[in-house]
CSV table of C-alpha atoms in Angstrom, one decimal:
chain,number,residue,atom,x,y,z
A,1,MET,CA,18.0,-15.1,-55.7
A,2,ARG,CA,18.0,-14.7,-59.5
A,3,VAL,CA,19.7,-16.6,-62.2
A,4,GLU,CA,19.7,-15.3,-65.8
A,5,GLY,CA,21.1,-17.1,-68.8
A,6,LEU,CA,23.5,-19.2,-66.7
A,7,ALA,CA,25.8,-21.6,-68.6
A,8,GLY,CA,29.0,-23.4,-67.7
A,9,GLY,CA,31.3,-26.3,-67.9
A,10,TYR,CA,34.7,-27.6,-66.7
A,11,ALA,CA,36.8,-26.6,-69.7
A,12,PRO,CA,36.6,-23.8,-72.3
A,13,GLY,CA,34.3,-24.7,-75.2
A,14,THR,CA,32.7,-27.7,-73.4
A,15,GLU,CA,29.7,-26.3,-71.6
A,16,VAL,CA,27.6,-29.0,-70.0
A,17,LEU,CA,24.7,-26.9,-68.9
A,18,THR,CA,23.2,-23.9,-70.7
A,19,GLY,CA,20.2,-21.6,-70.6
A,20,VAL,CA,19.4,-21.7,-66.9
A,21,SER,CA,17.1,-18.8,-65.8
A,22,PHE,CA,14.9,-18.7,-62.7
A,23,ALA,CA,14.1,-16.5,-59.8
A,24,LEU,CA,13.3,-17.6,-56.2
A,25,GLU,CA,11.8,-15.6,-53.4
A,26,ALA,CA,12.7,-15.9,-49.8
A,27,GLY,CA,11.0,-18.8,-48.1
A,28,THR,CA,11.0,-21.2,-51.1
A,29,ILE,CA,11.8,-24.8,-51.5
A,30,ALA,CA,12.8,-25.6,-55.1
A,31,ALA,CA,13.5,-29.1,-56.4
A,32,VAL,CA,16.2,-29.5,-59.1
A,33,LEU,CA,15.3,-32.5,-61.2
A,34,GLY,CA,17.4,-34.1,-63.8
A,35,PRO,CA,19.1,-37.4,-64.8
A,36,ASN,CA,22.6,-38.3,-63.7
A,37,GLY,CA,25.0,-36.2,-65.8
A,38,GLY,CA,22.1,-33.8,-66.6
A,39,GLY,CA,23.7,-30.8,-64.9
A,40,LYS,CA,22.4,-30.7,-61.4
A,41,THR,CA,25.9,-30.8,-59.8
A,42,THR,CA,27.1,-28.3,-62.5
A,43,LEU,CA,24.3,-25.9,-61.6
A,44,PHE,CA,25.2,-26.1,-57.9
A,45,ARG,CA,28.9,-25.6,-58.6
A,46,ALA,CA,28.0,-22.6,-60.7
A,47,LEU,CA,25.9,-21.1,-57.9
A,48,LEU,CA,28.8,-21.8,-55.5
A,49,GLY,CA,31.1,-19.9,-57.8
A,50,GLU,CA,33.3,-22.9,-58.3
A,51,LEU,CA,32.8,-23.7,-62.0
A,52,PRO,CA,35.9,-23.0,-64.1
A,53,VAL,CA,33.8,-21.7,-67.0
A,54,ARG,CA,30.7,-19.7,-66.4
A,55,ARG,CA,28.5,-17.3,-68.4
A,56,GLY,CA,25.3,-15.5,-67.4
A,57,GLU,CA,24.3,-13.7,-64.2
A,58,VAL,CA,23.8,-15.0,-60.7
A,59,GLU,CA,22.4,-12.6,-58.1
A,60,LEU,CA,22.9,-13.9,-54.5
A,61,GLU,CA,23.0,-12.1,-51.2
A,62,SER,CA,25.9,-14.2,-50.1
A,63,ARG,CA,27.6,-17.5,-51.0
A,64,PRO,CA,25.2,-20.4,-50.5
A,65,ALA,CA,25.6,-23.1,-47.9
A,66,TYR,CA,26.1,-26.5,-49.5
A,67,VAL,CA,25.1,-29.9,-48.2
A,68,PRO,CA,26.9,-32.8,-50.0
A,69,GLN,CA,25.8,-36.4,-50.1
A,70,THR,CA,27.2,-38.0,-47.0
A,71,ASP,CA,29.3,-40.5,-48.8
A,72,ARG,CA,31.3,-37.7,-50.3
A,73,THR,CA,32.8,-37.0,-46.8
A,74,ARG,CA,35.7,-38.9,-45.2
A,75,LEU,CA,34.1,-41.3,-42.8
A,76,ASP,CA,37.5,-42.3,-41.3
A,77,PHE,CA,38.2,-38.7,-40.3
A,78,PRO,CA,38.5,-38.4,-36.5
A,79,VAL,CA,35.8,-35.9,-35.7
A,80,SER,CA,32.6,-36.0,-33.6
A,81,ALA,CA,29.1,-35.1,-34.9
A,82,LEU,CA,29.3,-31.8,-33.0
A,83,ASP,CA,32.8,-31.0,-34.5
A,84,VAL,CA,31.3,-31.4,-37.9
A,85,VAL,CA,28.4,-29.1,-37.1
A,86,LEU,CA,30.8,-26.4,-35.8
A,87,MET,CA,32.6,-26.4,-39.2
A,88,GLY,CA,29.6,-24.2,-40.2
A,89,ALA,CA,31.1,-21.5,-38.0
A,90,TYR,CA,34.7,-21.7,-39.3
A,91,ALA,CA,34.3,-19.1,-42.1
A,92,ARG,CA,33.4,-16.4,-39.6
A,93,THR,CA,35.9,-17.4,-36.9
A,94,PRO,CA,39.5,-16.0,-37.3
A,95,ALA,CA,42.1,-18.7,-37.3
A,96,TRP,CA,43.7,-17.6,-34.0
A,97,ARG,CA,40.3,-17.5,-32.1
A,98,ARG,CA,38.4,-20.3,-30.5
A,99,ILE,CA,34.9,-21.0,-31.8
A,100,SER,CA,32.7,-18.6,-29.8
A,101,ARG,CA,30.4,-19.8,-27.0
A,102,ALA,CA,27.4,-18.4,-29.0
A,103,ASP,CA,28.4,-20.6,-32.0
A,104,ARG,CA,28.9,-23.6,-29.8
A,105,ALA,CA,25.5,-23.1,-28.3
A,106,ALA,CA,24.0,-22.6,-31.8
A,107,GLY,CA,25.8,-25.8,-33.0
A,108,ARG,CA,24.2,-27.8,-30.2
A,109,ALA,CA,20.8,-26.2,-31.0
A,110,ALA,CA,21.2,-27.2,-34.7
A,111,LEU,CA,22.0,-30.8,-33.7
A,112,GLU,CA,18.9,-30.8,-31.5
A,113,ARG,CA,16.9,-29.4,-34.4
A,114,VAL,CA,17.8,-32.4,-36.5
A,115,GLY,CA,17.0,-34.8,-33.7
A,116,LEU,CA,20.6,-35.7,-32.8
A,117,ALA,CA,21.1,-33.8,-29.5
A,118,ASP,CA,22.3,-37.0,-27.8
A,119,ARG,CA,24.7,-37.9,-30.6
A,120,GLY,CA,27.0,-34.8,-30.5
A,121,GLY,CA,29.9,-36.7,-29.0
A,122,ARG,CA,29.7,-39.7,-31.4
A,123,ARG,CA,32.3,-40.1,-34.1
A,124,PHE,CA,30.7,-38.9,-37.3
A,125,GLY,CA,31.8,-42.0,-39.3
A,126,ALA,CA,30.1,-44.3,-36.8
A,127,LEU,CA,26.6,-42.7,-37.3
A,128,SER,CA,24.1,-44.2,-39.8
A,129,GLY,CA,23.8,-42.7,-43.3
A,130,GLY,CA,20.6,-40.8,-42.3
A,131,GLN,CA,22.1,-39.5,-39.1
A,132,ARG,CA,25.2,-38.3,-41.0
A,133,GLN,CA,23.0,-36.5,-43.5
A,134,ARG,CA,21.2,-34.7,-40.6
A,135,VAL,CA,24.5,-33.7,-39.1
A,136,LEU,CA,25.5,-32.1,-42.5
A,137,ILE,CA,22.2,-30.3,-42.6
A,138,ALA,CA,22.8,-29.0,-39.0
A,139,ARG,CA,26.1,-27.7,-40.2
A,140,ALA,CA,24.4,-25.8,-43.0
A,141,VAL,CA,21.9,-24.4,-40.5
A,142,LEU,CA,24.8,-23.1,-38.4
A,143,GLN,CA,26.3,-21.4,-41.5
A,144,GLU,CA,23.2,-19.1,-41.4
A,145,ARG,CA,23.2,-18.5,-45.2
A,146,PRO,CA,20.0,-17.3,-46.9
A,147,VAL,CA,20.4,-19.9,-49.7
A,148,VAL,CA,21.1,-23.6,-49.0
A,149,LEU,CA,22.0,-26.1,-51.8
A,150,LEU,CA,21.3,-29.8,-51.0
A,151,ASP,CA,22.6,-32.6,-53.1
A,152,GLU,CA,20.1,-35.5,-52.9
A,153,PRO,CA,19.7,-35.2,-49.1
A,154,LEU,CA,16.9,-37.8,-49.0
A,155,SER,CA,18.6,-40.5,-51.2
A,156,GLY,CA,19.0,-43.7,-49.3
A,157,VAL,CA,18.2,-42.3,-45.8
A,158,ASP,CA,16.0,-44.2,-43.3
A,159,ALA,CA,12.4,-43.2,-42.9
A,160,ALA,CA,12.9,-41.5,-39.5
A,161,SER,CA,15.7,-39.4,-40.9
A,162,ALA,CA,13.8,-38.5,-44.0
A,163,ALA,CA,10.8,-37.3,-41.9
A,164,ARG,CA,13.0,-35.2,-39.7
A,165,ILE,CA,14.8,-33.7,-42.7
A,166,GLU,CA,11.5,-32.7,-44.3
A,167,THR,CA,10.4,-31.1,-41.1
A,168,VAL,CA,13.6,-29.1,-40.9
A,169,PHE,CA,13.1,-28.1,-44.6
A,170,GLU,CA,9.7,-26.7,-43.6
A,171,GLU,CA,11.2,-24.8,-40.7
A,172,LEU,CA,13.9,-23.3,-42.8
A,173,ARG,CA,11.3,-22.2,-45.4
A,174,ALA,CA,9.3,-20.6,-42.6
A,175,GLU,CA,12.5,-18.7,-41.6
A,176,GLY,CA,12.7,-17.2,-45.1
A,177,ARG,CA,15.5,-19.3,-46.5
A,178,ILE,CA,15.7,-20.6,-50.0
A,179,LEU,CA,16.4,-24.3,-50.4
A,180,LEU,CA,17.5,-25.8,-53.7
A,181,VAL,CA,17.2,-29.6,-53.4
A,182,ALA,CA,18.7,-31.9,-56.1
A,183,THR,CA,16.5,-35.0,-56.2
A,184,HIS,CA,15.4,-37.9,-58.4
A,185,ASP,CA,12.1,-38.2,-56.6
A,186,VAL,CA,9.4,-36.6,-58.8
A,187,GLU,CA,6.7,-37.2,-56.2
A,188,GLN,CA,8.7,-35.4,-53.6
A,189,ALA,CA,9.2,-32.5,-55.9
A,190,ARG,CA,5.4,-32.1,-56.3
A,191,ARG,CA,5.2,-31.2,-52.6
A,192,TRP,CA,7.6,-28.3,-52.9
A,193,ASP,CA,7.1,-24.8,-54.2
A,194,ARG,CA,9.1,-24.7,-57.4
A,195,VAL,CA,10.8,-27.1,-59.8
A,196,VAL,CA,13.8,-26.6,-62.1
A,197,CYS,CA,14.2,-29.4,-64.6
A,198,VAL,CA,17.6,-29.7,-66.3
A,199,ASN,CA,19.1,-32.0,-68.8
A,200,GLY,CA,22.1,-30.3,-70.3
A,201,GLU,CA,19.9,-27.2,-70.5
A,202,GLN,CA,17.0,-25.9,-68.5
A,203,VAL,CA,14.0,-27.9,-69.7
A,204,ALA,CA,11.4,-26.1,-67.5
A,205,PHE,CA,10.9,-24.0,-64.4
A,206,GLY,CA,7.8,-23.2,-62.5
A,207,ARG,CA,5.2,-24.5,-60.0
A,208,PRO,CA,5.2,-28.3,-59.7
A,209,ALA,CA,1.6,-28.5,-60.9
A,210,GLU,CA,2.5,-26.6,-64.1
A,211,VAL,CA,5.9,-28.1,-64.7
A,212,LEU,CA,5.7,-31.8,-63.8
A,213,THR,CA,3.9,-33.0,-66.9
A,214,THR,CA,4.7,-36.2,-68.7
A,215,ASP,CA,6.1,-34.3,-71.6
A,216,VAL,CA,8.5,-32.2,-69.5
A,217,LEU,CA,9.6,-35.3,-67.5
A,218,LEU,CA,10.2,-37.2,-70.7
A,219,ARG,CA,12.3,-34.3,-72.0
A,220,THR,CA,14.1,-34.2,-68.7
A,221,TYR,CA,14.8,-37.9,-68.1
A,222,GLY,CA,14.4,-39.4,-71.6
A,223,HIS,CA,14.7,-43.2,-71.3
A,224,GLU,CA,15.3,-43.0,-67.5
A,225,LEU,CA,11.6,-42.1,-67.0
A,226,VAL,CA,9.0,-44.7,-66.1
A,227,VAL,CA,5.4,-43.5,-66.4
A,228,LEU,CA,3.0,-45.3,-64.2
A,229,GLU,CA,-0.8,-45.5,-63.8
A,230,GLY,CA,-1.7,-44.1,-67.2
A,231,GLY,CA,0.5,-41.0,-66.8
A,232,ALA,CA,-0.8,-40.0,-63.3
A,233,ARG,CA,2.6,-40.8,-61.7
A,234,ALA,CA,6.1,-40.8,-63.0
A,235,VAL,CA,9.2,-42.2,-61.5
A,236,ALA,CA,12.8,-41.3,-62.5
A,237,VAL,CA,14.9,-44.4,-62.5
A,238,GLU,CA,18.6,-43.9,-61.7
A,239,HIS,CA,21.1,-45.8,-63.8
A,240,HIS,CA,24.3,-46.7,-62.1
A,241,GLU,CA,27.4,-47.9,-63.9
A,242,HIS,CA,29.3,-50.6,-62.0
B,1,MET,CA,66.1,-49.3,-14.5
B,2,LEU,CA,66.0,-45.5,-14.1
B,3,ASP,CA,69.8,-45.4,-14.4
B,4,TRP,CA,69.6,-47.5,-17.5
B,5,LEU,CA,67.4,-44.9,-19.0
B,6,THR,CA,69.2,-41.7,-17.8
B,7,ASP,CA,72.9,-42.8,-18.0
B,8,PRO,CA,73.0,-42.3,-21.8
B,9,PHE,CA,72.3,-38.6,-21.4
B,10,ALA,CA,75.1,-37.8,-19.0
B,11,GLY,CA,77.3,-36.4,-21.8
B,12,GLY,CA,76.8,-33.3,-23.9
B,13,LEU,CA,76.7,-35.2,-27.2
B,14,MET,CA,73.7,-37.3,-26.1
B,15,GLN,CA,72.0,-34.4,-24.4
B,16,ARG,CA,72.1,-32.4,-27.7
B,17,ALA,CA,70.9,-35.5,-29.6
B,18,LEU,CA,68.0,-35.8,-27.2
B,19,ALA,CA,67.2,-32.1,-27.5
B,20,GLU,CA,67.2,-32.5,-31.3
B,21,VAL,CA,64.8,-35.5,-31.4
B,22,LEU,CA,62.5,-33.9,-28.9
B,23,ILE,CA,62.4,-30.7,-31.0
B,24,LEU,CA,61.8,-32.7,-34.2
B,25,ALA,CA,59.1,-34.8,-32.5
B,26,LEU,CA,57.0,-31.8,-31.8
B,27,ALA,CA,56.8,-31.0,-35.5
B,28,CYS,CA,57.1,-34.5,-37.1
B,29,GLY,CA,54.4,-36.1,-34.9
B,30,PRO,CA,51.4,-33.8,-35.6
B,31,LEU,CA,52.5,-33.2,-39.2
B,32,GLY,CA,52.5,-37.0,-39.7
B,33,VAL,CA,48.9,-37.2,-38.6
B,34,TRP,CA,47.9,-34.7,-41.2
B,35,VAL,CA,50.0,-36.4,-43.9
B,36,LEU,CA,48.3,-39.7,-43.1
B,37,LEU,CA,44.8,-38.1,-43.1
B,38,TYR,CA,45.6,-36.5,-46.5
B,39,ARG,CA,46.9,-39.9,-47.7
B,40,GLN,CA,50.2,-38.3,-48.7
B,41,SER,CA,52.5,-40.9,-47.2
B,42,TYR,CA,54.0,-41.5,-50.6
B,43,ALA,CA,54.8,-37.8,-50.9
B,44,ALA,CA,56.5,-37.9,-47.6
B,45,GLU,CA,58.7,-40.8,-48.7
B,46,SER,CA,59.3,-39.2,-52.0
B,47,LEU,CA,60.3,-35.8,-50.8
B,48,SER,CA,62.9,-37.1,-48.4
B,49,HIS,CA,64.5,-39.3,-51.1
B,50,ALA,CA,64.4,-36.7,-53.8
B,51,MET,CA,66.5,-34.2,-51.9
B,52,LEU,CA,69.6,-36.5,-52.0
B,53,PRO,CA,71.2,-34.7,-54.9
B,54,GLY,CA,70.9,-31.4,-53.1
B,55,LEU,CA,72.4,-32.9,-50.0
B,56,VAL,CA,75.3,-34.4,-51.9
B,57,ILE,CA,76.0,-31.2,-53.8
B,58,ALA,CA,76.0,-29.3,-50.5
B,59,ALA,CA,78.5,-31.8,-49.1
B,60,LEU,CA,80.7,-31.5,-52.2
B,61,ALA,CA,80.6,-27.7,-52.0
B,62,GLY,CA,81.1,-27.5,-48.2
B,63,ALA,CA,77.8,-25.6,-48.0
B,64,PRO,CA,75.3,-26.0,-45.1
B,65,LEU,CA,73.2,-29.2,-45.5
B,66,LEU,CA,70.1,-27.3,-44.7
B,67,LEU,CA,70.7,-25.2,-47.9
B,68,GLY,CA,71.3,-28.4,-49.9
B,69,ALA,CA,68.1,-30.0,-48.5
B,70,ALA,CA,66.0,-27.0,-49.4
B,71,GLY,CA,67.5,-26.9,-52.9
B,72,GLY,CA,66.9,-30.6,-53.3
B,73,VAL,CA,63.2,-30.3,-52.3
B,74,LEU,CA,62.8,-27.5,-54.8
B,75,ALA,CA,64.4,-29.5,-57.6
B,76,ALA,CA,62.2,-32.5,-56.7
B,77,ALA,CA,59.1,-30.3,-56.9
B,78,VAL,CA,60.1,-29.0,-60.3
B,79,ALA,CA,61.0,-32.5,-61.5
B,80,ILE,CA,57.6,-33.9,-60.3
B,81,ALA,CA,55.7,-31.0,-61.9
B,82,LEU,CA,57.5,-31.6,-65.3
B,83,ALA,CA,57.0,-35.4,-65.2
B,84,SER,CA,53.3,-34.8,-64.3
B,85,ARG,CA,52.9,-32.8,-67.5
B,86,ASP,CA,53.3,-36.0,-69.6
B,87,GLN,CA,49.6,-37.1,-70.0
B,88,ARG,CA,50.7,-40.6,-70.7
B,89,LEU,CA,52.0,-41.0,-67.1
B,90,GLY,CA,49.6,-41.2,-64.1
B,91,GLY,CA,50.4,-38.9,-61.1
B,92,ASP,CA,52.0,-41.7,-59.1
B,93,VAL,CA,54.1,-42.9,-62.0
B,94,ALA,CA,55.3,-39.4,-62.7
B,95,VAL,CA,56.4,-39.0,-59.0
B,96,GLY,CA,58.0,-42.4,-59.1
B,97,VAL,CA,60.0,-41.7,-62.2
B,98,ALA,CA,61.1,-38.3,-60.9
B,99,ILE,CA,62.1,-39.6,-57.5
B,100,ALA,CA,63.9,-42.6,-58.8
B,101,ALA,CA,65.9,-40.3,-61.2
B,102,LEU,CA,66.8,-37.9,-58.5
B,103,PHE,CA,67.8,-40.6,-56.0
B,104,GLY,CA,69.9,-42.3,-58.7
B,105,LEU,CA,71.5,-38.9,-59.5
B,106,GLY,CA,72.2,-38.4,-55.8
B,107,ALA,CA,73.8,-41.8,-55.4
B,108,LEU,CA,75.9,-41.3,-58.6
B,109,LEU,CA,77.2,-37.9,-57.2
B,110,ALA,CA,77.8,-39.5,-53.8
B,111,LEU,CA,80.0,-42.2,-55.3
B,112,SER,CA,82.3,-39.8,-57.1
B,113,PRO,CA,85.9,-39.7,-55.6
B,114,ASP,CA,85.6,-36.1,-54.6
B,115,VAL,CA,82.8,-36.5,-52.2
B,116,PRO,CA,83.8,-36.5,-48.5
B,117,ALA,CA,83.0,-39.6,-46.6
B,118,ARG,CA,79.6,-38.3,-45.5
B,119,LEU,CA,77.2,-40.4,-47.6
B,120,GLY,CA,76.2,-42.5,-44.6
B,121,GLU,CA,75.6,-39.3,-42.7
B,122,LEU,CA,73.3,-38.1,-45.5
B,123,LEU,CA,71.4,-41.3,-45.8
B,124,PHE,CA,71.1,-42.3,-42.1
B,125,GLY,CA,71.6,-39.0,-40.2
B,126,ASP,CA,74.1,-37.9,-37.6
B,127,LEU,CA,72.2,-37.2,-34.4
B,128,LEU,CA,75.4,-37.4,-32.3
B,129,GLY,CA,77.0,-34.7,-34.4
B,130,VAL,CA,74.3,-32.1,-33.7
B,131,THR,CA,75.7,-28.7,-32.7
B,132,GLY,CA,74.1,-25.9,-30.7
B,133,GLY,CA,73.5,-24.0,-34.0
B,134,ASP,CA,71.7,-27.1,-35.5
B,135,LEU,CA,69.4,-27.1,-32.4
B,136,VAL,CA,68.5,-23.4,-32.9
B,137,GLU,CA,67.8,-24.1,-36.6
B,138,GLY,CA,65.7,-27.1,-35.8
B,139,ALA,CA,63.8,-25.3,-33.1
B,140,VAL,CA,63.0,-22.4,-35.5
B,141,LEU,CA,61.7,-24.7,-38.2
B,142,ALA,CA,59.8,-26.9,-35.9
B,143,GLY,CA,58.3,-23.9,-34.2
B,144,ALA,CA,57.2,-22.5,-37.5
B,145,ILE,CA,55.6,-25.8,-38.5
B,146,LEU,CA,53.7,-26.0,-35.2
B,147,VAL,CA,52.4,-22.4,-35.4
B,148,ALA,CA,51.3,-23.0,-39.0
B,149,LEU,CA,49.5,-26.2,-38.1
B,150,ALA,CA,47.7,-24.4,-35.3
B,151,LEU,CA,46.7,-21.5,-37.5
B,152,PHE,CA,45.7,-23.7,-40.4
B,153,HIS,CA,44.0,-26.4,-38.4
B,154,ARG,CA,40.4,-25.7,-39.4
B,155,ARG,CA,41.2,-25.2,-43.1
B,156,LEU,CA,43.2,-28.4,-43.2
B,157,ALA,CA,40.4,-30.3,-41.5
B,158,LEU,CA,37.7,-28.9,-43.8
B,159,SER,CA,39.8,-29.7,-46.9
B,160,VAL,CA,40.3,-33.3,-46.1
B,161,PHE,CA,37.1,-34.2,-44.4
B,162,ASP,CA,34.6,-32.7,-46.9
B,163,ARG,CA,36.4,-31.8,-50.1
B,164,VAL,CA,33.2,-31.0,-52.0
B,165,ALA,CA,31.7,-28.6,-49.4
B,166,ALA,CA,35.0,-27.1,-48.2
B,167,PRO,CA,34.9,-24.0,-50.5
B,168,SER,CA,31.5,-23.1,-49.2
B,169,LEU,CA,32.8,-23.4,-45.6
B,170,GLY,CA,35.9,-21.3,-46.2
B,171,ALA,CA,38.7,-23.5,-47.5
B,172,ARG,CA,40.0,-24.4,-50.9
B,173,PRO,CA,41.3,-28.0,-50.8
B,174,THR,CA,43.9,-27.6,-53.6
B,175,VAL,CA,45.5,-24.6,-51.7
B,176,TRP,CA,45.6,-26.5,-48.4
B,177,GLU,CA,47.0,-29.6,-50.0
B,178,LEU,CA,49.9,-27.5,-51.3
B,179,VAL,CA,50.3,-25.9,-47.9
B,180,LEU,CA,50.6,-29.3,-46.3
B,181,LEU,CA,53.1,-30.4,-48.8
B,182,ALA,CA,55.1,-27.2,-48.2
B,183,LEU,CA,55.1,-27.9,-44.4
B,184,LEU,CA,56.1,-31.5,-45.1
B,185,ALA,CA,59.1,-30.2,-47.2
B,186,VAL,CA,60.1,-27.8,-44.3
B,187,CYS,CA,59.8,-30.6,-41.8
B,188,THR,CA,61.9,-33.0,-44.0
B,189,VAL,CA,64.6,-30.3,-44.4
B,190,ALA,CA,64.6,-29.7,-40.6
B,191,ALA,CA,64.9,-33.4,-39.7
B,192,VAL,CA,67.1,-34.8,-42.5
B,193,ARG,CA,70.4,-33.8,-40.9
B,194,GLY,CA,69.6,-35.6,-37.6
B,195,LEU,CA,67.7,-38.6,-39.0
B,196,GLY,CA,69.0,-39.0,-42.5
B,197,ASN,CA,67.5,-39.1,-45.9
B,198,LEU,CA,66.2,-42.7,-45.7
B,199,LEU,CA,65.0,-42.6,-42.1
B,200,VAL,CA,63.3,-39.3,-41.6
B,201,VAL,CA,60.0,-40.6,-43.0
B,202,ALA,CA,59.7,-43.1,-40.1
B,203,MET,CA,59.7,-40.3,-37.6
B,204,ILE,CA,57.0,-38.4,-39.5
B,205,LEU,CA,54.6,-41.3,-40.3
B,206,ALA,CA,55.0,-44.0,-37.6
B,207,PRO,CA,54.0,-41.9,-34.5
B,208,GLY,CA,51.1,-40.3,-36.4
B,209,ALA,CA,49.8,-43.8,-37.5
B,210,ALA,CA,50.1,-45.0,-33.9
B,211,ALA,CA,48.2,-42.0,-32.6
B,212,LEU,CA,45.4,-42.5,-35.1
B,213,ASN,CA,45.2,-46.1,-33.9
B,214,LEU,CA,44.7,-45.0,-30.3
B,215,THR,CA,42.1,-42.2,-30.5
B,216,THR,CA,39.1,-41.0,-32.5
B,217,ARG,CA,39.6,-37.3,-31.6
B,218,LEU,CA,41.8,-35.2,-33.9
B,219,PRO,CA,43.2,-32.8,-31.3
B,220,VAL,CA,44.1,-35.8,-29.1
B,221,ALA,CA,45.7,-37.6,-32.1
B,222,LEU,CA,47.9,-34.5,-32.8
B,223,ALA,CA,49.1,-34.2,-29.2
B,224,LEU,CA,49.5,-37.9,-28.8
B,225,ALA,CA,51.6,-38.1,-32.0
B,226,ALA,CA,54.0,-35.5,-30.7
B,227,GLY,CA,54.3,-37.4,-27.4
B,228,LEU,CA,54.8,-40.8,-29.1
B,229,ALA,CA,57.4,-39.3,-31.5
B,230,ALA,CA,59.3,-37.9,-28.5
B,231,LEU,CA,59.0,-41.3,-26.7
B,232,ALA,CA,60.4,-43.0,-29.8
B,233,GLY,CA,63.2,-40.5,-30.1
B,234,ALA,CA,64.3,-40.9,-26.5
B,235,LEU,CA,64.0,-44.7,-26.5
B,236,GLY,CA,65.9,-44.9,-29.8
B,237,LEU,CA,68.8,-43.0,-28.3
B,238,VAL,CA,68.8,-45.1,-25.2
B,239,ALA,CA,68.9,-48.3,-27.3
B,240,SER,CA,71.6,-46.7,-29.5
B,241,TYR,CA,73.8,-46.0,-26.5
B,242,HIS,CA,73.5,-49.4,-24.8
B,243,TRP,CA,73.7,-51.6,-27.9
B,244,GLU,CA,76.1,-49.3,-29.7
B,245,VAL,CA,74.1,-49.1,-32.9
B,246,ALA,CA,73.5,-46.1,-35.1
B,247,ALA,CA,71.3,-43.4,-33.4
B,248,GLY,CA,69.2,-42.4,-36.4
B,249,ALA,CA,68.4,-46.0,-37.3
B,250,SER,CA,67.5,-46.8,-33.6
B,251,VAL,CA,65.1,-43.8,-33.5
B,252,ALA,CA,63.4,-44.9,-36.7
B,253,LEU,CA,63.0,-48.5,-35.4
B,254,ALA,CA,61.7,-47.2,-32.1
B,255,ALA,CA,59.1,-45.2,-34.0
B,256,VAL,CA,58.0,-48.2,-35.9
B,257,LEU,CA,57.9,-50.2,-32.7
B,258,VAL,CA,55.6,-47.7,-31.1
B,259,PHE,CA,53.3,-48.1,-34.1
B,260,LEU,CA,53.4,-51.9,-33.9
B,261,VAL,CA,52.6,-51.8,-30.2
B,262,SER,CA,49.6,-49.4,-30.9
B,263,THR,CA,48.1,-51.6,-33.6
B,264,PRO,CA,46.5,-54.4,-31.4
B,265,LEU,CA,45.3,-51.7,-28.9
B,266,GLY,CA,42.5,-50.8,-31.2
B,267,ARG,CA,41.7,-49.1,-34.5
B,268,PRO,CA,38.8,-46.9,-33.5
B,269,ASN,CA,39.0,-45.0,-36.9
B,270,SER,CA,38.3,-48.1,-38.9
B,271,LEU,CA,34.9,-48.1,-40.6
B,272,SER,CA,33.7,-51.2,-38.8
B,273,ASP,CA,33.2,-49.7,-35.3
């Protein structure tokens, strides 16, 4: 995928993200780092083609799959975990046809892949936060798109879920997919292949070792950044308004 | 006991009334589930009330009530859209103002000396006055709603379950919200003659709410809501016959009773389970 001079916003004349340019090869995990309100969600919406105002070029083979944060879903909706995974096959299934046997089998395989083979019949809203996040990732796997956008998939999930999710990320990379992962975890980003830093504009793009310097992180997070151990580690602190 | 249940339906009037409520139940029940899942109960209440001026004008002009209801819904949609353009009003306030104005206008028209004595019929329905033609109209509209719900099932589910990711999965939530409201308008138009302007909402919402109390599976909830709406319709007519009370009101109260009975039987959709 290639992005060149991307800018956009939610109303004419009010661009909230500018100057985004990067290219990612197949089989890449890229972290998208930035503060709350820094443009991570806007970048994803632009890549999904959902931003009301957009400039620049985006080259994609097909529309990306998107994994939202689990608390953005309706937990009281009467569906099972497997029902949610099968939503990944809706776009390719005509309205008057049943979900194909092949897609049902693929859906069960995707659930197994995220370690939830025995939870397919459970109500989605009754699963733990980490399990729900894994179900949403299984749904993206079933979509079979070359590019997957994930909005803070490791935020607030239990350790077992986080480990399984990272394993799935590695598998998807090995299959040649491109993963763009919005995150606040700088140390996590160091383990991946590329980093895009945004804060209203693109601050930096490149390999983690080149990009994740204290200077870049300060420009990305400003006052939200806490530098530890004499600059060897940096932690982005989320500020929430209550 | 069986005779007590079947005796009311010996005559043609009650047979047609039963056929009407069963036809309406097939559309109202499943649609009600979607309306509740989309949290559009207020829209359901509002649409039915807002069509009163259209119904009264149809009664004044001697035109078919179906036509008046359709015109009333259209006028309500325009009024709500215009009221919503005022940035000082919130969405609910705009709907409330538009609906109160339209219902007031409908009542004013209905109280004029020229209006035939059919206001009660407009407000509370006339199940016993249903004709063969009415049944055909009701069946066509209910059938259209059922076909639409079946065809749109996946898009409707995506749009309400995961609004943020829905576009990447093949559904645009704003489009499907409008489609649901359009289906709600058609259902209200179809049901208002039998159940009345004030009572139709009970038949749409109460069986759906009862079904969502009783199951955690959407397809089961949709089928169950149709069954419970049919049960409420039949029980309401039986009660109306034996206790000599208004049929539309009996059906509405039976639907609410079904919901009340379902409540202690469990709320598996609550977030605490």
